[in-house]
Amino acid sequence: MLKRLFPNLVGALCFCVSVSTLSAGEIFSDDFSDNNRTGWWSSSTSGGIDASGGFLAVTAGRSVQTSFAPVDLSLGQSISLQFQVSFSAPAGSTSGGFRFGLFDSNGATAPSEDGNTFYLAYDGIIVATNPGATSGSPASFRYRTPNLAVSGSSALMTTTTGVYTTIGSNGATAVTFPSSTLLNVDFTALRTETGLNLSFTIKNGLTLLQSYSIAYNSPTTFHFDMLGISGSTDLGAFNIDNVSVQAVPEPSTVTLIAGGLCLAAIGALRRYRQG
């Protein structure tokens, strides 16, 4: 019935669904090919990060972070953090030994130097993995509670008790991370009617090392503008490369879809009334 009354509207709907499925917008990318670490900040005032080799080299036990153009997730839209990482030392069994995540600055001052402590107001979600786990629950999703009046809560990826709350802990696959091997990391947050669907994978080529997916039904934000990556000291120094943040569909496509649907609906209704 709808197709007979509003043929152009149905066509527009189909076209827009196709576009939203295929269109991905890259919000941020850095392959360090310019041998420059501009915009990346270390958790330590002594630095410990360098990009002169065409990748971001990070001293053992450090965290790094960078900001990107803000993304406000609409219903059905996802944001994805992807990067490659390699570790210099064999992976020790340490809960949360390797962490990465996406954050909302809540309008707080962006970092301008290594060791900044401007992160007190930030909230967000991290993936915490055990790089040496071969069984049990090697991974967890954790939520960062902003503005806690506890020591260390101004550090973005701190392990201070209470700053992060575990959303879920499991992970179906557990394979020890190899050393000196480039691993592929993918973390995605999809906005749903009830909250966020969270998922991540870490792969060595085609071999799945760790993965985990959950539904998070009580997120406090759908806004993201910073990413962070952290490794514990027993992982040794680590290298990061080919960092990318994408929104699917890209924000401009969401606007295009909404506008296209409105125009198609108006035109179809006008023709129906005239005919």
PDB file of C-alpha atoms in Angstrom:
ATOM      1  CA  MET A   1       0.000   0.000   0.000  1.00  0.00           C
ATOM      2  CA  LEU A   2       2.771   2.432   1.006  1.00  0.00           C
ATOM      3  CA  LYS A   3       4.682   1.712  -2.165  1.00  0.00           C
ATOM      4  CA  ARG A   4       1.607   2.407  -4.347  1.00  0.00           C
ATOM      5  CA  LEU A   5       0.829   5.673  -2.560  1.00  0.00           C
ATOM      6  CA  PHE A   6       4.355   6.952  -2.058  1.00  0.00           C
ATOM      7  CA  PRO A   7       6.666   5.323  -4.617  1.00  0.00           C
ATOM      8  CA  ASN A   8       9.295   8.058  -4.469  1.00  0.00           C
ATOM      9  CA  LEU A   9       9.318   7.986  -0.684  1.00  0.00           C
ATOM     10  CA  VAL A  10       9.980   4.252  -0.644  1.00  0.00           C
ATOM     11  CA  GLY A  11      12.772   4.713  -3.137  1.00  0.00           C
ATOM     12  CA  ALA A  12      14.257   7.503  -1.077  1.00  0.00           C
ATOM     13  CA  LEU A  13      14.101   5.345   2.041  1.00  0.00           C
ATOM     14  CA  CYS A  14      15.889   2.486   0.317  1.00  0.00           C
ATOM     15  CA  PHE A  15      18.537   4.834  -1.066  1.00  0.00           C
ATOM     16  CA  CYS A  16      19.159   6.462   2.309  1.00  0.00           C
ATOM     17  CA  VAL A  17      19.442   3.126   4.097  1.00  0.00           C
ATOM     18  CA  SER A  18      22.000   2.046   1.504  1.00  0.00           C
ATOM     19  CA  VAL A  19      23.999   5.260   1.926  1.00  0.00           C
ATOM     20  CA  SER A  20      23.963   5.038   5.728  1.00  0.00           C
ATOM     21  CA  THR A  21      25.166   1.450   5.558  1.00  0.00           C
ATOM     22  CA  LEU A  22      28.077   2.174   3.252  1.00  0.00           C
ATOM     23  CA  SER A  23      29.214   5.655   4.232  1.00  0.00           C
ATOM     24  CA  ALA A  24      31.888   5.965   6.903  1.00  0.00           C
ATOM     25  CA  GLY A  25      33.458   9.253   7.936  1.00  0.00           C
ATOM     26  CA  GLU A  26      37.044   9.331   9.171  1.00  0.00           C
ATOM     27  CA  ILE A  27      37.163  11.768  12.071  1.00  0.00           C
ATOM     28  CA  PHE A  28      40.847  11.375  12.889  1.00  0.00           C
ATOM     29  CA  SER A  29      43.877   9.534  11.508  1.00  0.00           C
ATOM     30  CA  ASP A  30      47.623   9.488  12.164  1.00  0.00           C
ATOM     31  CA  ASP A  31      50.179   7.118  10.650  1.00  0.00           C
ATOM     32  CA  PHE A  32      53.155   9.128  11.988  1.00  0.00           C
ATOM     33  CA  SER A  33      54.727   9.127   8.519  1.00  0.00           C
ATOM     34  CA  ASP A  34      55.749  12.743   9.146  1.00  0.00           C
ATOM     35  CA  ASN A  35      57.855  11.536  12.126  1.00  0.00           C
ATOM     36  CA  ASN A  36      55.939  13.986  14.303  1.00  0.00           C
ATOM     37  CA  ARG A  37      54.110  13.423  17.600  1.00  0.00           C
ATOM     38  CA  THR A  38      52.279  16.772  17.503  1.00  0.00           C
ATOM     39  CA  GLY A  39      48.929  16.537  19.304  1.00  0.00           C
ATOM     40  CA  TRP A  40      49.867  13.415  21.277  1.00  0.00           C
ATOM     41  CA  TRP A  41      50.540  13.728  24.997  1.00  0.00           C
ATOM     42  CA  SER A  42      52.176  11.416  27.509  1.00  0.00           C
ATOM     43  CA  SER A  43      50.881  10.676  31.005  1.00  0.00           C
ATOM     44  CA  SER A  44      54.308  11.603  32.389  1.00  0.00           C
ATOM     45  CA  THR A  45      55.895  15.039  32.670  1.00  0.00           C
ATOM     46  CA  SER A  46      59.122  13.443  31.437  1.00  0.00           C
ATOM     47  CA  GLY A  47      57.465  12.533  28.140  1.00  0.00           C
ATOM     48  CA  GLY A  48      58.561   9.120  26.998  1.00  0.00           C
ATOM     49  CA  ILE A  49      56.946   9.202  23.542  1.00  0.00           C
ATOM     50  CA  ASP A  50      58.624   9.714  20.180  1.00  0.00           C
ATOM     51  CA  ALA A  51      57.506   9.466  16.545  1.00  0.00           C
ATOM     52  CA  SER A  52      60.825   9.906  14.728  1.00  0.00           C
ATOM     53  CA  GLY A  53      60.740   6.302  13.466  1.00  0.00           C
ATOM     54  CA  GLY A  54      57.445   6.664  11.592  1.00  0.00           C
ATOM     55  CA  PHE A  55      55.386   5.274  14.486  1.00  0.00           C
ATOM     56  CA  LEU A  56      54.641   6.425  18.035  1.00  0.00           C
ATOM     57  CA  ALA A  57      57.151   4.792  20.394  1.00  0.00           C
ATOM     58  CA  VAL A  58      55.955   4.769  24.017  1.00  0.00           C
ATOM     59  CA  THR A  59      58.066   4.080  27.093  1.00  0.00           C
ATOM     60  CA  ALA A  60      56.965   1.155  29.297  1.00  0.00           C
ATOM     61  CA  GLY A  61      54.210   1.994  31.747  1.00  0.00           C
ATOM     62  CA  ARG A  62      53.095   5.186  30.017  1.00  0.00           C
ATOM     63  CA  SER A  63      49.703   6.284  28.674  1.00  0.00           C
ATOM     64  CA  VAL A  64      49.212   8.459  25.597  1.00  0.00           C
ATOM     65  CA  GLN A  65      46.201  10.458  24.484  1.00  0.00           C
ATOM     66  CA  THR A  66      45.065  12.788  21.741  1.00  0.00           C
ATOM     67  CA  SER A  67      41.911  14.742  20.937  1.00  0.00           C
ATOM     68  CA  PHE A  68      39.805  14.666  17.771  1.00  0.00           C
ATOM     69  CA  ALA A  69      36.800  16.477  16.284  1.00  0.00           C
ATOM     70  CA  PRO A  70      33.797  15.856  18.572  1.00  0.00           C
ATOM     71  CA  VAL A  71      31.318  13.124  17.658  1.00  0.00           C
ATOM     72  CA  ASP A  72      27.767  13.076  19.060  1.00  0.00           C
ATOM     73  CA  LEU A  73      26.305   9.661  18.326  1.00  0.00           C
ATOM     74  CA  SER A  74      22.813   9.603  16.833  1.00  0.00           C
ATOM     75  CA  LEU A  75      20.578   6.548  17.103  1.00  0.00           C
ATOM     76  CA  GLY A  76      22.074   3.811  14.897  1.00  0.00           C
ATOM     77  CA  GLN A  77      25.421   5.589  14.548  1.00  0.00           C
ATOM     78  CA  SER A  78      28.687   4.112  15.766  1.00  0.00           C
ATOM     79  CA  ILE A  79      32.168   5.375  16.536  1.00  0.00           C
ATOM     80  CA  SER A  80      35.164   3.124  16.018  1.00  0.00           C
ATOM     81  CA  LEU A  81      38.765   3.381  17.239  1.00  0.00           C
ATOM     82  CA  GLN A  82      41.275   1.356  15.230  1.00  0.00           C
ATOM     83  CA  PHE A  83      45.053   1.151  15.534  1.00  0.00           C
ATOM     84  CA  GLN A  84      48.042  -1.181  15.400  1.00  0.00           C
ATOM     85  CA  VAL A  85      50.309  -1.914  18.340  1.00  0.00           C
ATOM     86  CA  SER A  86      53.384  -4.021  19.108  1.00  0.00           C
ATOM     87  CA  PHE A  87      55.031  -4.763  22.475  1.00  0.00           C
ATOM     88  CA  SER A  88      58.749  -5.198  23.124  1.00  0.00           C
ATOM     89  CA  ALA A  89      58.487  -7.688  25.993  1.00  0.00           C
ATOM     90  CA  PRO A  90      56.663 -11.017  26.342  1.00  0.00           C
ATOM     91  CA  ALA A  91      53.202 -10.415  27.766  1.00  0.00           C
ATOM     92  CA  GLY A  92      52.900 -10.880  31.493  1.00  0.00           C
ATOM     93  CA  SER A  93      49.606 -11.896  33.078  1.00  0.00           C
ATOM     94  CA  THR A  94      48.349  -8.550  34.367  1.00  0.00           C
ATOM     95  CA  SER A  95      44.674  -7.670  34.686  1.00  0.00           C
ATOM     96  CA  GLY A  96      44.065  -4.500  32.685  1.00  0.00           C
ATOM     97  CA  GLY A  97      47.687  -4.492  31.554  1.00  0.00           C
ATOM     98  CA  PHE A  98      46.751  -3.041  28.158  1.00  0.00           C
ATOM     99  CA  ARG A  99      44.004  -0.412  27.993  1.00  0.00           C
ATOM    100  CA  PHE A 100      42.464   1.796  25.333  1.00  0.00           C
ATOM    101  CA  GLY A 101      39.314   3.869  25.123  1.00  0.00           C
ATOM    102  CA  LEU A 102      37.209   6.811  23.989  1.00  0.00           C
ATOM    103  CA  PHE A 103      36.396   9.801  26.188  1.00  0.00           C
ATOM    104  CA  ASP A 104      34.174  12.861  26.576  1.00  0.00           C
ATOM    105  CA  SER A 105      36.038  15.949  27.801  1.00  0.00           C
ATOM    106  CA  ASN A 106      32.792  17.560  29.036  1.00  0.00           C
ATOM    107  CA  GLY A 107      34.213  20.859  27.808  1.00  0.00           C
ATOM    108  CA  ALA A 108      37.346  20.631  29.955  1.00  0.00           C
ATOM    109  CA  THR A 109      40.640  22.141  28.829  1.00  0.00           C
ATOM    110  CA  ALA A 110      42.463  20.019  26.276  1.00  0.00           C
ATOM    111  CA  PRO A 111      46.037  18.943  27.115  1.00  0.00           C
ATOM    112  CA  SER A 112      48.887  21.149  25.962  1.00  0.00           C
ATOM    113  CA  GLU A 113      51.912  19.364  27.389  1.00  0.00           C
ATOM    114  CA  ASP A 114      53.035  16.006  28.761  1.00  0.00           C
ATOM    115  CA  GLY A 115      51.835  15.138  32.248  1.00  0.00           C
ATOM    116  CA  ASN A 116      48.823  17.438  32.172  1.00  0.00           C
ATOM    117  CA  THR A 117      46.199  16.897  34.868  1.00  0.00           C
ATOM    118  CA  PHE A 118      43.204  18.372  33.083  1.00  0.00           C
ATOM    119  CA  TYR A 119      41.284  15.093  32.939  1.00  0.00           C
ATOM    120  CA  LEU A 120      39.291  15.268  36.170  1.00  0.00           C
ATOM    121  CA  ALA A 121      36.020  16.136  34.378  1.00  0.00           C
ATOM    122  CA  TYR A 122      36.395  13.503  31.651  1.00  0.00           C
ATOM    123  CA  ASP A 123      34.149  10.475  31.412  1.00  0.00           C
ATOM    124  CA  GLY A 124      34.302   7.680  28.872  1.00  0.00           C
ATOM    125  CA  ILE A 125      34.738   3.973  28.285  1.00  0.00           C
ATOM    126  CA  ILE A 126      37.888   1.876  28.118  1.00  0.00           C
ATOM    127  CA  VAL A 127      38.699  -1.695  27.190  1.00  0.00           C
ATOM    128  CA  ALA A 128      41.011  -3.309  29.760  1.00  0.00           C
ATOM    129  CA  THR A 129      42.697  -6.516  28.651  1.00  0.00           C
ATOM    130  CA  ASN A 130      45.072  -9.034  30.218  1.00  0.00           C
ATOM    131  CA  PRO A 131      47.772  -9.567  27.556  1.00  0.00           C
ATOM    132  CA  GLY A 132      49.086 -12.724  29.223  1.00  0.00           C
ATOM    133  CA  ALA A 133      45.762 -14.456  29.872  1.00  0.00           C
ATOM    134  CA  THR A 134      45.078 -17.891  28.406  1.00  0.00           C
ATOM    135  CA  SER A 135      41.821 -18.584  30.249  1.00  0.00           C
ATOM    136  CA  GLY A 136      39.245 -17.024  32.536  1.00  0.00           C
ATOM    137  CA  SER A 137      37.945 -13.499  31.850  1.00  0.00           C
ATOM    138  CA  PRO A 138      40.776 -11.673  30.089  1.00  0.00           C
ATOM    139  CA  ALA A 139      38.887  -8.496  29.181  1.00  0.00           C
ATOM    140  CA  SER A 140      36.524  -5.938  30.637  1.00  0.00           C
ATOM    141  CA  PHE A 141      34.738  -2.743  29.641  1.00  0.00           C
ATOM    142  CA  ARG A 142      35.058  -0.003  32.238  1.00  0.00           C
ATOM    143  CA  TYR A 143      33.347   3.374  32.674  1.00  0.00           C
ATOM    144  CA  ARG A 144      35.289   6.406  33.915  1.00  0.00           C
ATOM    145  CA  THR A 145      33.496   8.394  36.618  1.00  0.00           C
ATOM    146  CA  PRO A 146      34.256  12.133  36.285  1.00  0.00           C
ATOM    147  CA  ASN A 147      34.977  14.650  39.047  1.00  0.00           C
ATOM    148  CA  LEU A 148      35.846  12.211  41.827  1.00  0.00           C
ATOM    149  CA  ALA A 149      37.581  13.832  44.782  1.00  0.00           C
ATOM    150  CA  VAL A 150      40.177  11.072  45.136  1.00  0.00           C
ATOM    151  CA  SER A 151      43.924  11.114  44.612  1.00  0.00           C
ATOM    152  CA  GLY A 152      44.937  10.288  41.040  1.00  0.00           C
ATOM    153  CA  SER A 153      41.501  10.860  39.529  1.00  0.00           C
ATOM    154  CA  SER A 154      42.848  13.653  37.327  1.00  0.00           C
ATOM    155  CA  ALA A 155      44.849  11.119  35.286  1.00  0.00           C
ATOM    156  CA  LEU A 156      42.939   9.949  32.218  1.00  0.00           C
ATOM    157  CA  MET A 157      43.658   6.212  32.336  1.00  0.00           C
ATOM    158  CA  THR A 158      44.515   5.818  35.999  1.00  0.00           C
ATOM    159  CA  THR A 159      44.127   2.482  37.797  1.00  0.00           C
ATOM    160  CA  THR A 160      43.131   4.303  41.011  1.00  0.00           C
ATOM    161  CA  THR A 161      40.360   2.393  42.790  1.00  0.00           C
ATOM    162  CA  GLY A 162      36.930   3.837  42.135  1.00  0.00           C
ATOM    163  CA  VAL A 163      37.774   6.057  39.161  1.00  0.00           C
ATOM    164  CA  TYR A 164      36.691   3.280  36.780  1.00  0.00           C
ATOM    165  CA  THR A 165      33.653   1.069  37.270  1.00  0.00           C
ATOM    166  CA  THR A 166      33.502  -2.308  35.538  1.00  0.00           C
ATOM    167  CA  ILE A 167      30.603  -2.493  33.069  1.00  0.00           C
ATOM    168  CA  GLY A 168      31.210  -6.124  32.197  1.00  0.00           C
ATOM    169  CA  SER A 169      34.039  -8.660  32.383  1.00  0.00           C
ATOM    170  CA  ASN A 170      34.518 -11.765  30.239  1.00  0.00           C
ATOM    171  CA  GLY A 171      36.003 -12.214  26.786  1.00  0.00           C
ATOM    172  CA  ALA A 172      35.491 -15.478  24.939  1.00  0.00           C
ATOM    173  CA  THR A 173      39.011 -15.766  23.532  1.00  0.00           C
ATOM    174  CA  ALA A 174      42.277 -15.608  25.436  1.00  0.00           C
ATOM    175  CA  VAL A 175      45.603 -15.978  23.636  1.00  0.00           C
ATOM    176  CA  THR A 176      48.834 -14.470  24.997  1.00  0.00           C
ATOM    177  CA  PHE A 177      49.923 -11.427  23.041  1.00  0.00           C
ATOM    178  CA  PRO A 178      53.153 -12.082  21.130  1.00  0.00           C
ATOM    179  CA  SER A 179      56.065  -9.651  21.451  1.00  0.00           C
ATOM    180  CA  SER A 180      57.531  -7.630  18.562  1.00  0.00           C
ATOM    181  CA  THR A 181      54.453  -8.380  16.441  1.00  0.00           C
ATOM    182  CA  LEU A 182      52.080  -5.806  14.985  1.00  0.00           C
ATOM    183  CA  LEU A 183      48.565  -6.459  16.344  1.00  0.00           C
ATOM    184  CA  ASN A 184      45.322  -4.986  14.985  1.00  0.00           C
ATOM    185  CA  VAL A 185      42.951  -3.390  17.511  1.00  0.00           C
ATOM    186  CA  ASP A 186      39.317  -2.396  16.874  1.00  0.00           C
ATOM    187  CA  PHE A 187      36.948  -0.883  19.468  1.00  0.00           C
ATOM    188  CA  THR A 188      33.399   0.133  18.484  1.00  0.00           C
ATOM    189  CA  ALA A 189      30.533   1.807  20.337  1.00  0.00           C
ATOM    190  CA  LEU A 190      27.118   1.693  18.608  1.00  0.00           C
ATOM    191  CA  ARG A 191      24.234   3.833  19.894  1.00  0.00           C
ATOM    192  CA  THR A 192      20.999   1.909  20.346  1.00  0.00           C
ATOM    193  CA  GLU A 193      17.546   2.745  21.722  1.00  0.00           C
ATOM    194  CA  THR A 194      18.652   1.527  25.151  1.00  0.00           C
ATOM    195  CA  GLY A 195      22.262   2.745  25.290  1.00  0.00           C
ATOM    196  CA  LEU A 196      25.481   1.544  23.662  1.00  0.00           C
ATOM    197  CA  ASN A 197      26.561  -1.773  22.181  1.00  0.00           C
ATOM    198  CA  LEU A 198      30.287  -2.127  22.906  1.00  0.00           C
ATOM    199  CA  SER A 199      32.639  -4.516  21.131  1.00  0.00           C
ATOM    200  CA  PHE A 200      36.347  -4.975  20.540  1.00  0.00           C
ATOM    201  CA  THR A 201      38.770  -7.341  18.850  1.00  0.00           C
ATOM    202  CA  ILE A 202      42.536  -7.746  18.987  1.00  0.00           C
ATOM    203  CA  LYS A 203      44.006  -9.805  16.171  1.00  0.00           C
ATOM    204  CA  ASN A 204      47.408 -11.058  15.103  1.00  0.00           C
ATOM    205  CA  GLY A 205      46.811 -11.113  11.359  1.00  0.00           C
ATOM    206  CA  LEU A 206      43.753 -13.344  10.984  1.00  0.00           C
ATOM    207  CA  THR A 207      44.243 -14.951  14.423  1.00  0.00           C
ATOM    208  CA  LEU A 208      41.840 -13.634  17.065  1.00  0.00           C
ATOM    209  CA  LEU A 209      43.631 -13.016  20.363  1.00  0.00           C
ATOM    210  CA  GLN A 210      40.849 -11.409  22.397  1.00  0.00           C
ATOM    211  CA  SER A 211      37.303 -10.171  21.833  1.00  0.00           C
ATOM    212  CA  TYR A 212      34.285  -9.125  23.854  1.00  0.00           C
ATOM    213  CA  SER A 213      30.855  -7.582  23.215  1.00  0.00           C
ATOM    214  CA  ILE A 214      28.210  -6.291  25.632  1.00  0.00           C
ATOM    215  CA  ALA A 215      25.164  -4.013  25.774  1.00  0.00           C
ATOM    216  CA  TYR A 216      25.698  -1.022  28.063  1.00  0.00           C
ATOM    217  CA  ASN A 217      22.281   0.317  29.025  1.00  0.00           C
ATOM    218  CA  SER A 218      23.226   3.214  31.289  1.00  0.00           C
ATOM    219  CA  PRO A 219      25.824   5.376  29.500  1.00  0.00           C
ATOM    220  CA  THR A 220      26.135   8.962  30.696  1.00  0.00           C
ATOM    221  CA  THR A 221      27.367  10.326  27.376  1.00  0.00           C
ATOM    222  CA  PHE A 222      27.134   9.771  23.628  1.00  0.00           C
ATOM    223  CA  HIS A 223      29.732  12.497  22.987  1.00  0.00           C
ATOM    224  CA  PHE A 224      33.378  11.609  22.298  1.00  0.00           C
ATOM    225  CA  ASP A 225      36.388  13.829  21.572  1.00  0.00           C
ATOM    226  CA  MET A 226      39.495  12.083  22.922  1.00  0.00           C
ATOM    227  CA  LEU A 227      41.195   8.685  22.739  1.00  0.00           C
ATOM    228  CA  GLY A 228      43.724   7.087  25.056  1.00  0.00           C
ATOM    229  CA  ILE A 229      46.061   4.066  24.956  1.00  0.00           C
ATOM    230  CA  SER A 230      48.014   2.668  27.914  1.00  0.00           C
ATOM    231  CA  GLY A 231      50.375  -0.235  28.658  1.00  0.00           C
ATOM    232  CA  SER A 232      51.669  -1.592  31.972  1.00  0.00           C
ATOM    233  CA  THR A 233      55.394  -1.786  32.704  1.00  0.00           C
ATOM    234  CA  ASP A 234      55.593  -5.586  32.264  1.00  0.00           C
ATOM    235  CA  LEU A 235      54.611  -5.199  28.599  1.00  0.00           C
ATOM    236  CA  GLY A 236      57.751  -3.177  28.033  1.00  0.00           C
ATOM    237  CA  ALA A 237      57.887  -0.313  25.581  1.00  0.00           C
ATOM    238  CA  PHE A 238      55.265  -0.408  22.862  1.00  0.00           C
ATOM    239  CA  ASN A 239      54.766   1.112  19.416  1.00  0.00           C
ATOM    240  CA  ILE A 240      51.516   2.517  17.997  1.00  0.00           C
ATOM    241  CA  ASP A 241      50.737   3.053  14.328  1.00  0.00           C
ATOM    242  CA  ASN A 242      47.884   3.721  11.862  1.00  0.00           C
ATOM    243  CA  VAL A 243      45.449   5.230  14.354  1.00  0.00           C
ATOM    244  CA  SER A 244      41.977   5.970  13.002  1.00  0.00           C
ATOM    245  CA  VAL A 245      38.668   7.169  14.468  1.00  0.00           C
ATOM    246  CA  GLN A 246      35.597   6.722  12.269  1.00  0.00           C
ATOM    247  CA  ALA A 247      31.892   7.493  12.593  1.00  0.00           C
ATOM    248  CA  VAL A 248      29.419   5.275  10.692  1.00  0.00           C
ATOM    249  CA  PRO A 249      27.452   6.746   9.073  1.00  0.00           C
ATOM    250  CA  GLU A 250      29.479   9.933   9.026  1.00  0.00           C
ATOM    251  CA  PRO A 251      27.809  12.908  10.752  1.00  0.00           C
ATOM    252  CA  SER A 252      27.115  14.735   7.477  1.00  0.00           C
ATOM    253  CA  THR A 253      25.350  11.635   6.144  1.00  0.00           C
ATOM    254  CA  VAL A 254      22.991  11.583   9.133  1.00  0.00           C
ATOM    255  CA  THR A 255      21.957  15.136   8.262  1.00  0.00           C
ATOM    256  CA  LEU A 256      21.644  14.253   4.574  1.00  0.00           C
ATOM    257  CA  ILE A 257      19.421  11.266   5.337  1.00  0.00           C
ATOM    258  CA  ALA A 258      17.110  13.292   7.568  1.00  0.00           C
ATOM    259  CA  GLY A 259      16.838  16.084   4.992  1.00  0.00           C
ATOM    260  CA  GLY A 260      16.286  13.671   2.124  1.00  0.00           C
ATOM    261  CA  LEU A 261      13.518  11.830   3.956  1.00  0.00           C
ATOM    262  CA  CYS A 262      11.711  15.070   4.772  1.00  0.00           C
ATOM    263  CA  LEU A 263      11.863  16.306   1.173  1.00  0.00           C
ATOM    264  CA  ALA A 264      10.756  12.935  -0.198  1.00  0.00           C
ATOM    265  CA  ALA A 265       7.848  12.717   2.236  1.00  0.00           C
ATOM    266  CA  ILE A 266       6.643  16.239   1.403  1.00  0.00           C
ATOM    267  CA  GLY A 267       6.843  15.612  -2.338  1.00  0.00           C
ATOM    268  CA  ALA A 268       5.102  12.244  -2.159  1.00  0.00           C
ATOM    269  CA  LEU A 269       2.302  13.572   0.025  1.00  0.00           C
ATOM    270  CA  ARG A 270       1.757  16.526  -2.329  1.00  0.00           C
ATOM    271  CA  ARG A 271       1.497  14.231  -5.371  1.00  0.00           C
ATOM    272  CA  TYR A 272      -0.867  11.900  -3.529  1.00  0.00           C
ATOM    273  CA  ARG A 273      -3.225  14.744  -2.643  1.00  0.00           C
ATOM    274  CA  GLN A 274      -3.151  16.070  -6.225  1.00  0.00           C
ATOM    275  CA  GLY A 275      -3.732  12.675  -7.796  1.00  0.00           C
TER     276      GLY A 275
END
